[in-house]
Tab-separated table of C-alpha atoms in Angstrom:
chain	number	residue	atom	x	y	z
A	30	UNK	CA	0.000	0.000	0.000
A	31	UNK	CA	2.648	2.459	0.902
A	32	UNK	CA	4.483	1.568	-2.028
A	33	UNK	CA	1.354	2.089	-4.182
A	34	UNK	CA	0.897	5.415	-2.158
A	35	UNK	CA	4.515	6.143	-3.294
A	36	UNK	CA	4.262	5.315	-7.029
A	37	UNK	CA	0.650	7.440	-7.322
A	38	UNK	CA	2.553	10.567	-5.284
A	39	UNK	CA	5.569	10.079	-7.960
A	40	UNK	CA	3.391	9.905	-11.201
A	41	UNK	CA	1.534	12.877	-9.260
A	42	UNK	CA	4.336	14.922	-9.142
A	43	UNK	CA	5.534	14.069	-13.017
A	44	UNK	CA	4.141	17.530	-14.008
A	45	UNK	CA	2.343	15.754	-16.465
A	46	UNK	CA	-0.070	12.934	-14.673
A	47	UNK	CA	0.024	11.169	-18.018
A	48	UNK	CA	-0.602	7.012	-17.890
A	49	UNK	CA	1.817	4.460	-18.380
A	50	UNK	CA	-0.293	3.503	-21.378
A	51	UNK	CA	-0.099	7.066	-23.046
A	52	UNK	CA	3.558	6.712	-22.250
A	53	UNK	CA	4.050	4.068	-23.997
A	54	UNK	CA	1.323	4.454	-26.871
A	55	UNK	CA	2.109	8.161	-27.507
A	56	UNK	CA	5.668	7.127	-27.901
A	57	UNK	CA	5.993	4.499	-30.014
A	58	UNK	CA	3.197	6.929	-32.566
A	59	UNK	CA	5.432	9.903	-32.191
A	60	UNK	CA	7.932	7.502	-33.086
A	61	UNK	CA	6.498	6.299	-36.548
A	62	UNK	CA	4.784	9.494	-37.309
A	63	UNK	CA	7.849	11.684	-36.237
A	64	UNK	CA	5.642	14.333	-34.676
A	65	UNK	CA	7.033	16.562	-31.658
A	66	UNK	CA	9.364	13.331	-30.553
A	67	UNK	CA	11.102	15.977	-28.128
A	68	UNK	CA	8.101	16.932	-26.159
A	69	UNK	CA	7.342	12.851	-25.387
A	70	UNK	CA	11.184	12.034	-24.806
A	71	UNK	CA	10.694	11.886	-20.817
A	72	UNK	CA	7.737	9.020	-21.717
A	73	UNK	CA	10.531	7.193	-23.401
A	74	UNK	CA	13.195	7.523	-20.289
A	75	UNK	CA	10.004	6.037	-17.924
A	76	UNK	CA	9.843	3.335	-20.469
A	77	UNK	CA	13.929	2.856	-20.226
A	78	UNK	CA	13.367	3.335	-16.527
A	79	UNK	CA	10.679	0.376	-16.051
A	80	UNK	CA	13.170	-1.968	-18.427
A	81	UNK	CA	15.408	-1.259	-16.039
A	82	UNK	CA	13.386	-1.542	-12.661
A	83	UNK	CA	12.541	-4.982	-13.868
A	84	UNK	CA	16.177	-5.496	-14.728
A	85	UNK	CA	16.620	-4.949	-11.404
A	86	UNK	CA	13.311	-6.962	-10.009
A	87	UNK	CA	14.177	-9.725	-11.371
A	88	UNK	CA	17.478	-10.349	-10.968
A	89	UNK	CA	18.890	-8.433	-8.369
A	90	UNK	CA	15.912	-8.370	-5.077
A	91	UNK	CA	14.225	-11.229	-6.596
A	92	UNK	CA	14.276	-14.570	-3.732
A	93	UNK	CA	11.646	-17.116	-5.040
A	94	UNK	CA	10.367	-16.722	-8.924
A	95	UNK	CA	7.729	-18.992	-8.689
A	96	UNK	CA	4.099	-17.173	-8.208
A	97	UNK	CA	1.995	-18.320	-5.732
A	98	UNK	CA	-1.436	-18.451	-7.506
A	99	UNK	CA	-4.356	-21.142	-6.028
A	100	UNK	CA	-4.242	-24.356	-6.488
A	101	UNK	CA	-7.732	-24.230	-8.353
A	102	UNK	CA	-5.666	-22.420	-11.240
A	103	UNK	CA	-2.710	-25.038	-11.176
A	104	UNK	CA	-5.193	-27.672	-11.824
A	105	UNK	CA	-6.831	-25.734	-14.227
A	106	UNK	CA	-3.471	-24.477	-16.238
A	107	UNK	CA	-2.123	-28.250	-16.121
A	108	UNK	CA	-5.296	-29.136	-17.795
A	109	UNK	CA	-4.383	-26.573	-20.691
A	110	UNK	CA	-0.777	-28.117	-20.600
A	111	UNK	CA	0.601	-25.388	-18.674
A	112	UNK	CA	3.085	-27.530	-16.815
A	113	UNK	CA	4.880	-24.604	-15.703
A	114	UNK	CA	1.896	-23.100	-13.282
A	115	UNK	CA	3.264	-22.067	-10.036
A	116	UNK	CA	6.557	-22.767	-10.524
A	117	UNK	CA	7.281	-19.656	-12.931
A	118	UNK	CA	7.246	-16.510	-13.238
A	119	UNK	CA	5.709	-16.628	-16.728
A	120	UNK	CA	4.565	-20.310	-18.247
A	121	UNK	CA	7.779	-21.223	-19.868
A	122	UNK	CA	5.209	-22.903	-22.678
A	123	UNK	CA	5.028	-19.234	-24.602
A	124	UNK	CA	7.985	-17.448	-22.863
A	125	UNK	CA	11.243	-19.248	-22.428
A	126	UNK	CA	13.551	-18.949	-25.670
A	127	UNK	CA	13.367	-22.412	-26.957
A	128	UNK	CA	9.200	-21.549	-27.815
A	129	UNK	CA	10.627	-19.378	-30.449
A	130	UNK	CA	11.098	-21.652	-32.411
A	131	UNK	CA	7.214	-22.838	-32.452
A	132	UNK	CA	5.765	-20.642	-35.145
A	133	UNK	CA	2.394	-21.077	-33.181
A	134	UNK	CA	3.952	-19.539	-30.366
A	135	UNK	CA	5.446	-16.578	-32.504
A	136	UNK	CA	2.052	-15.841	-34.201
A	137	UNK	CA	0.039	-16.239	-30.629
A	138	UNK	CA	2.460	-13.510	-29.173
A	139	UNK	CA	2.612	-11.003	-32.551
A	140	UNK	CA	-1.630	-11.237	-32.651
A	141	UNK	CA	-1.196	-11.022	-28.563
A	142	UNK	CA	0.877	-8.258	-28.547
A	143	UNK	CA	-1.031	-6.388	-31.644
A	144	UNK	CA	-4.440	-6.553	-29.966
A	145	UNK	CA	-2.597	-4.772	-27.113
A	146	UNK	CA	-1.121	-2.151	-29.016
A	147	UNK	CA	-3.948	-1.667	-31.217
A	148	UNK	CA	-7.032	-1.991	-28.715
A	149	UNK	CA	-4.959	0.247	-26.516
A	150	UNK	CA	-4.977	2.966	-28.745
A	151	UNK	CA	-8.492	2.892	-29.952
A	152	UNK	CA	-9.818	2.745	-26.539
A	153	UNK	CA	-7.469	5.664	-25.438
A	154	UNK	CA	-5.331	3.965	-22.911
A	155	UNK	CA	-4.724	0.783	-20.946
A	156	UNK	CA	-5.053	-0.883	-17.319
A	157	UNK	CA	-2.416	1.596	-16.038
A	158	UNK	CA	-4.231	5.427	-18.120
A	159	UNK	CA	-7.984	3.559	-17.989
A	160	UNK	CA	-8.370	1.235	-15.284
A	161	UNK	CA	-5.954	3.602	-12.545
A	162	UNK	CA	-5.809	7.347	-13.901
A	163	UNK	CA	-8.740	7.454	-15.367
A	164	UNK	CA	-10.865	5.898	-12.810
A	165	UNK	CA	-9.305	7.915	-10.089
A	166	UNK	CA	-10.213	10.669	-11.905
A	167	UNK	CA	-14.038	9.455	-11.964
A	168	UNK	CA	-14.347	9.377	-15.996
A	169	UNK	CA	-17.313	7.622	-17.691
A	170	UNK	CA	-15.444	6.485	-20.447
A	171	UNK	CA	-12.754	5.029	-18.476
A	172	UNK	CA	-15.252	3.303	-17.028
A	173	UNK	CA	-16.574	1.441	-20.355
A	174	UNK	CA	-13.298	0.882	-21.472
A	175	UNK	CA	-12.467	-1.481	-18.310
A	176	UNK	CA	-15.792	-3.522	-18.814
A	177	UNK	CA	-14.562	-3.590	-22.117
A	178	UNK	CA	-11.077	-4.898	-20.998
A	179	UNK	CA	-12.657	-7.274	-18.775
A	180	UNK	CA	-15.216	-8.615	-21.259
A	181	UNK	CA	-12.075	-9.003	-23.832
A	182	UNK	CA	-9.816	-11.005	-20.901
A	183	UNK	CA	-12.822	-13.118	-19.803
A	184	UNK	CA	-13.621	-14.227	-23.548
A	185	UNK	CA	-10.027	-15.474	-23.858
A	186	UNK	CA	-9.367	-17.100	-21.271
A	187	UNK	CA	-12.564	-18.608	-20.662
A	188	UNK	CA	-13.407	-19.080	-24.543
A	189	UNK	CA	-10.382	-19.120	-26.854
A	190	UNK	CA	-8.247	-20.432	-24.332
A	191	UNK	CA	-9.837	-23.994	-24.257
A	192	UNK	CA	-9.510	-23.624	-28.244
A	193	UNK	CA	-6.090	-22.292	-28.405
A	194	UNK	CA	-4.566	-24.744	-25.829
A	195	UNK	CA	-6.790	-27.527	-25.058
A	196	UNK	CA	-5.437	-31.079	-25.671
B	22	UNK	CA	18.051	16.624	-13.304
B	23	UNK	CA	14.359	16.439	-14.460
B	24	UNK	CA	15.778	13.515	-17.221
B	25	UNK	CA	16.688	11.561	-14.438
B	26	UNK	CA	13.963	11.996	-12.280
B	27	UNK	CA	11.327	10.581	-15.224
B	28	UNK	CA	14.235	7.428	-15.140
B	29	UNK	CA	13.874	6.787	-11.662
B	30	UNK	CA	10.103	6.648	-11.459
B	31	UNK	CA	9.864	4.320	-14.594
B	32	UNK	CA	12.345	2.093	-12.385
B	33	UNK	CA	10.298	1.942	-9.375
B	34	UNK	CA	7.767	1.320	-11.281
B	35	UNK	CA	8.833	-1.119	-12.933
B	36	UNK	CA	10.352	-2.759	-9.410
B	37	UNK	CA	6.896	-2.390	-8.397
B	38	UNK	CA	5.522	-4.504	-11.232
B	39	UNK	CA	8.089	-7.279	-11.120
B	40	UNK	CA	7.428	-7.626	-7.607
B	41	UNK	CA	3.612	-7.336	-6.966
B	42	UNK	CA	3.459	-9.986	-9.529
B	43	UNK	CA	1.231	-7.755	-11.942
B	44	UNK	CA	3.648	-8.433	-14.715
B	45	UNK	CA	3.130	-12.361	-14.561
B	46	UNK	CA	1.116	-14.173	-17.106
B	47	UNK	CA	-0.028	-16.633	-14.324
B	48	UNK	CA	-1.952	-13.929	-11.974
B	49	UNK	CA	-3.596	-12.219	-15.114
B	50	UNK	CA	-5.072	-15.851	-15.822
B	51	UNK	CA	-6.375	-16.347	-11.915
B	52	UNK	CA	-7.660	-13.069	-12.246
B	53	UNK	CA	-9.887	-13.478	-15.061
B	54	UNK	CA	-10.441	-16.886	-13.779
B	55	UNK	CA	-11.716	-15.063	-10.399
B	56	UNK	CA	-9.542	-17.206	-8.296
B	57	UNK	CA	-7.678	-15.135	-6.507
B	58	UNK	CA	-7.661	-11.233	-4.726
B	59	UNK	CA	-4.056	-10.856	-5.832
B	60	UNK	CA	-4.714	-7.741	-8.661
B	61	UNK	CA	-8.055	-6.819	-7.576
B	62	UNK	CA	-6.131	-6.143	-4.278
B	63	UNK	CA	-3.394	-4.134	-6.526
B	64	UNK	CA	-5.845	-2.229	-9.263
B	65	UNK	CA	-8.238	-1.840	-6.851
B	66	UNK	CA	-5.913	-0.135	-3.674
B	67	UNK	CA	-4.180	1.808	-6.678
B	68	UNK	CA	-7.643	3.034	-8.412
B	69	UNK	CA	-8.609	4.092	-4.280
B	70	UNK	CA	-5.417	6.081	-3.541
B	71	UNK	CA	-5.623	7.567	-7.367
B	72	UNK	CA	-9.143	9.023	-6.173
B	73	UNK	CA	-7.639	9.866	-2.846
B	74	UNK	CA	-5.217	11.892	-4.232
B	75	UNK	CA	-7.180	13.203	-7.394
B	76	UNK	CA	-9.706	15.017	-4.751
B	77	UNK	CA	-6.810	15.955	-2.753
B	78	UNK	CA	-5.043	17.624	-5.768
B	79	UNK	CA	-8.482	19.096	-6.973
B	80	UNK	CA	-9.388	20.328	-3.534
B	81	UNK	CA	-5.985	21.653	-2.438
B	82	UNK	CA	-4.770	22.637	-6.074
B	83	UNK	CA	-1.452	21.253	-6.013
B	84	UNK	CA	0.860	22.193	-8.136
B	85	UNK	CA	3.403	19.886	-9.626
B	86	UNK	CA	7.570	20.672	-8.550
B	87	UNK	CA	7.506	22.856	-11.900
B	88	UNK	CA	4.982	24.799	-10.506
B	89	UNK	CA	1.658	24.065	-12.888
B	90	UNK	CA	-1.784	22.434	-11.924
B	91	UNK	CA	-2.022	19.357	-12.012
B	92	UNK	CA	-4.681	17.960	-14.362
B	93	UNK	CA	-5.604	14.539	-15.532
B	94	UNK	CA	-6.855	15.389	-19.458
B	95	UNK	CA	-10.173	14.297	-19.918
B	96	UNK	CA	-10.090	10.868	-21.873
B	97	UNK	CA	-12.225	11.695	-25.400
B	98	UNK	CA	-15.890	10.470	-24.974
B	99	UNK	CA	-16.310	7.791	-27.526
B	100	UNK	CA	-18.322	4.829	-26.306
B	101	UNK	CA	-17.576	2.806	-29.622
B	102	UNK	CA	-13.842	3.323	-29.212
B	103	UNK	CA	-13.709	2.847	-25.725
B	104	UNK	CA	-15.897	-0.242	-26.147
B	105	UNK	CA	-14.183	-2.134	-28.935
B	106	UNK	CA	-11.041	-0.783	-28.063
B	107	UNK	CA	-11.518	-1.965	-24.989
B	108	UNK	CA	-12.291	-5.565	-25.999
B	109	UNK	CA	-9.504	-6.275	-28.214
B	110	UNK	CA	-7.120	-4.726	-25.174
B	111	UNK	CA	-8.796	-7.655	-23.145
B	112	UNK	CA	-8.265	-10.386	-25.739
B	113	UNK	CA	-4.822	-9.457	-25.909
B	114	UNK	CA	-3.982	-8.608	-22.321
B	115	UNK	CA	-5.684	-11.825	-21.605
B	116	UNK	CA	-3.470	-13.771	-23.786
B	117	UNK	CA	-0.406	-12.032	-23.889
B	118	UNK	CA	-0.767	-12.420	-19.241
B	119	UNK	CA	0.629	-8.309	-19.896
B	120	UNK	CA	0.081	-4.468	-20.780
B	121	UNK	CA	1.854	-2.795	-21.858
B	122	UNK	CA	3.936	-1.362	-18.914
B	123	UNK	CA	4.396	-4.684	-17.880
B	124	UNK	CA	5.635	-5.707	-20.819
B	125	UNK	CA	8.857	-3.114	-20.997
B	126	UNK	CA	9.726	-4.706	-17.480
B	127	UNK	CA	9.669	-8.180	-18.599
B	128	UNK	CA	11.728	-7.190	-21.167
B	129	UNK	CA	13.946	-5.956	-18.893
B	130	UNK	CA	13.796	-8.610	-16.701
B	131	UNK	CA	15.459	-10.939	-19.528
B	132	UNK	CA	12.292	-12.938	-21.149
B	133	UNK	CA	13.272	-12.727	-24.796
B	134	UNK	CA	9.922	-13.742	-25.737
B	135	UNK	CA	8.173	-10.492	-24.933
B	136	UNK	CA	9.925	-8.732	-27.591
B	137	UNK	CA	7.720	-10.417	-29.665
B	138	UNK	CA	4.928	-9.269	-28.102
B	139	UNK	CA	5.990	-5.531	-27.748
B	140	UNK	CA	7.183	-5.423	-31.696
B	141	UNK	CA	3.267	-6.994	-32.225
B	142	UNK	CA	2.278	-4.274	-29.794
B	143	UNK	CA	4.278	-1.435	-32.186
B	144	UNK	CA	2.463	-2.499	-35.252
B	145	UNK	CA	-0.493	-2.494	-33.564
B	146	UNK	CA	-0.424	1.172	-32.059
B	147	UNK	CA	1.023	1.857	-35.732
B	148	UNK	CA	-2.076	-0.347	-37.562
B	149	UNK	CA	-4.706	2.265	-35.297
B	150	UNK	CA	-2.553	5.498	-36.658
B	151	UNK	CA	-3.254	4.827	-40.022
B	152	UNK	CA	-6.348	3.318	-39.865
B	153	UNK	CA	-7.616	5.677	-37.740
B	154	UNK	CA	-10.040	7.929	-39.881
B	155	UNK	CA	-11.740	4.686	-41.339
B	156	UNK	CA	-13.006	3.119	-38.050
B	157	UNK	CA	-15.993	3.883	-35.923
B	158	UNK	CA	-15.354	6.423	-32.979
């Protein structure tokens, strides 16, 4: 809590109480579309800054990389052939290096990664500018865009999931 | 000065993520499998101290160290954008177990994988920029 406290005072004080998402959205457009790439540089050091704190969280203060999630989800993951539930940070079935070479993998990742970025944008923002900023700041349109980021994570995992990974 | 400042809040915050565990594939999955407390505990004590200190910056008008207000900018009033949008974020949030803050920490923290993900995540953001004009808003 006090380190939530902390991190909400910090992006606070950022003059500009911009979202993670905006951060990295806005920079990766100004990026492509080369407009005003000066004025959104200090997104791009909070990105380099968050590659770095997990640099850091990872390998330097980390003591146990397993994640403690319920036993009900184990079962469940194993079922999907998630062998890797519990004892991982991330399933080592999509993100340790040999799945690279699984072109199924590769695509499930680029379409992963490109609803993300896409649906992002569209909506205006993402769990960190939507879901934190923007309901903090009591906006109706944040407020649809979670239910629709909940509706989208429920119909994959409960729906796709079972297609993309069941046995 | 200011350079490094923006630096060292994208670090803690990306400590923050490593560490809570909001960055692992496993507790998106329990959460949209409503199995656990885990983020609803972390979105939801964040989204309470956001409003905490929203009013409090309203209220008081703050100003930032530079000395202007502080002001969230209104998010753009488009239910069809925010509502598709909004879905395919879920579908991919869902599947890729990360958004994309999490995703620049996991980058950092060495899976090679994600890099996948984030240059899906570029074409995406890059796919809406051009598209833009021709969709539904």
């Amino acid at each position: 809590m006090a380190i939530l406290l902390l991190m909400g005072k910090r992006f606070g004080m950022s003059s500009n109480l911009e979202t993670m998402c905006t951060i990295g959205g806005a920079g990766k457009i100004s990026d492509y579309f080369k407009t005003n790439v000066k004025s959104k540089s200090w997104s791009l050091l909070v990105v380099l800054g968050v590659v770095f704190g997990g640099y850091l969280g990872s390998n330097v203060l980390t003591n146990n990389k397993g994640v403690a999630i319920s036993e009900m989800t184990i079962s469940m993951l194993n079922d999907l052939g998630f062998s890797s539930a519990g004892k991982a940070y991330l399933p080592s079935e999509l993100f340790s290096t040999s799945s690279l070479s699984d072109p199924f993998t590769v695509l499930l990742l680029l379409v992963a990664g490109f609803l993300v970025g896409f649906g992002a944008r569209y909506a205006g923002g993402c769990t960190s500018g939507h879901a934190i900023s923007g309901l903090s700041s009591l906006q109706l349109p944040s407020l649809i865009a979670v239910i629709g980021f909940f509706a989208g994570g429920l119909l994959m995992v409960h729906f796709f999931f079972p297609l993309l990974f069941g046995s | 000065m200011k350079n490094i400042a923006f630096f060292f809040v994208g670090t803690f915050f990306g400590i923050v993520l490593i560490k809570s565990e909001a960055a692992s594939w496993f507790r998106i999955y329990e959460m949209f499998q409503f199995e656990s407390f885990h983020m609803y505990g972390i979105i939801g004590s964040a989204v309470t101290l956001g409003i905490l200190l929203m009013q409090i910056i309203q209220r008081g008008k703050v100003k930032s160290i530079s000395g202007e207000e502080i002001s969230v900018a209104p998010k753009k009033k488009t239910f069809k954008a925010n509502a598709i949008g909004g879905l395919m974020f879920g579908l991919g949030w869902a599947l890729a177990g990360a958004c994309p803050g999490p995703m620049y920490a996991l980058a950092g923290a060495g899976f090679i994988p994600i890099l996948i993900v984030l240059f899906g995540a570029l074409i995406g953001a890059l796919s809406y920029g051009l598209t833009k004009s021709k969709l539904p808003h």
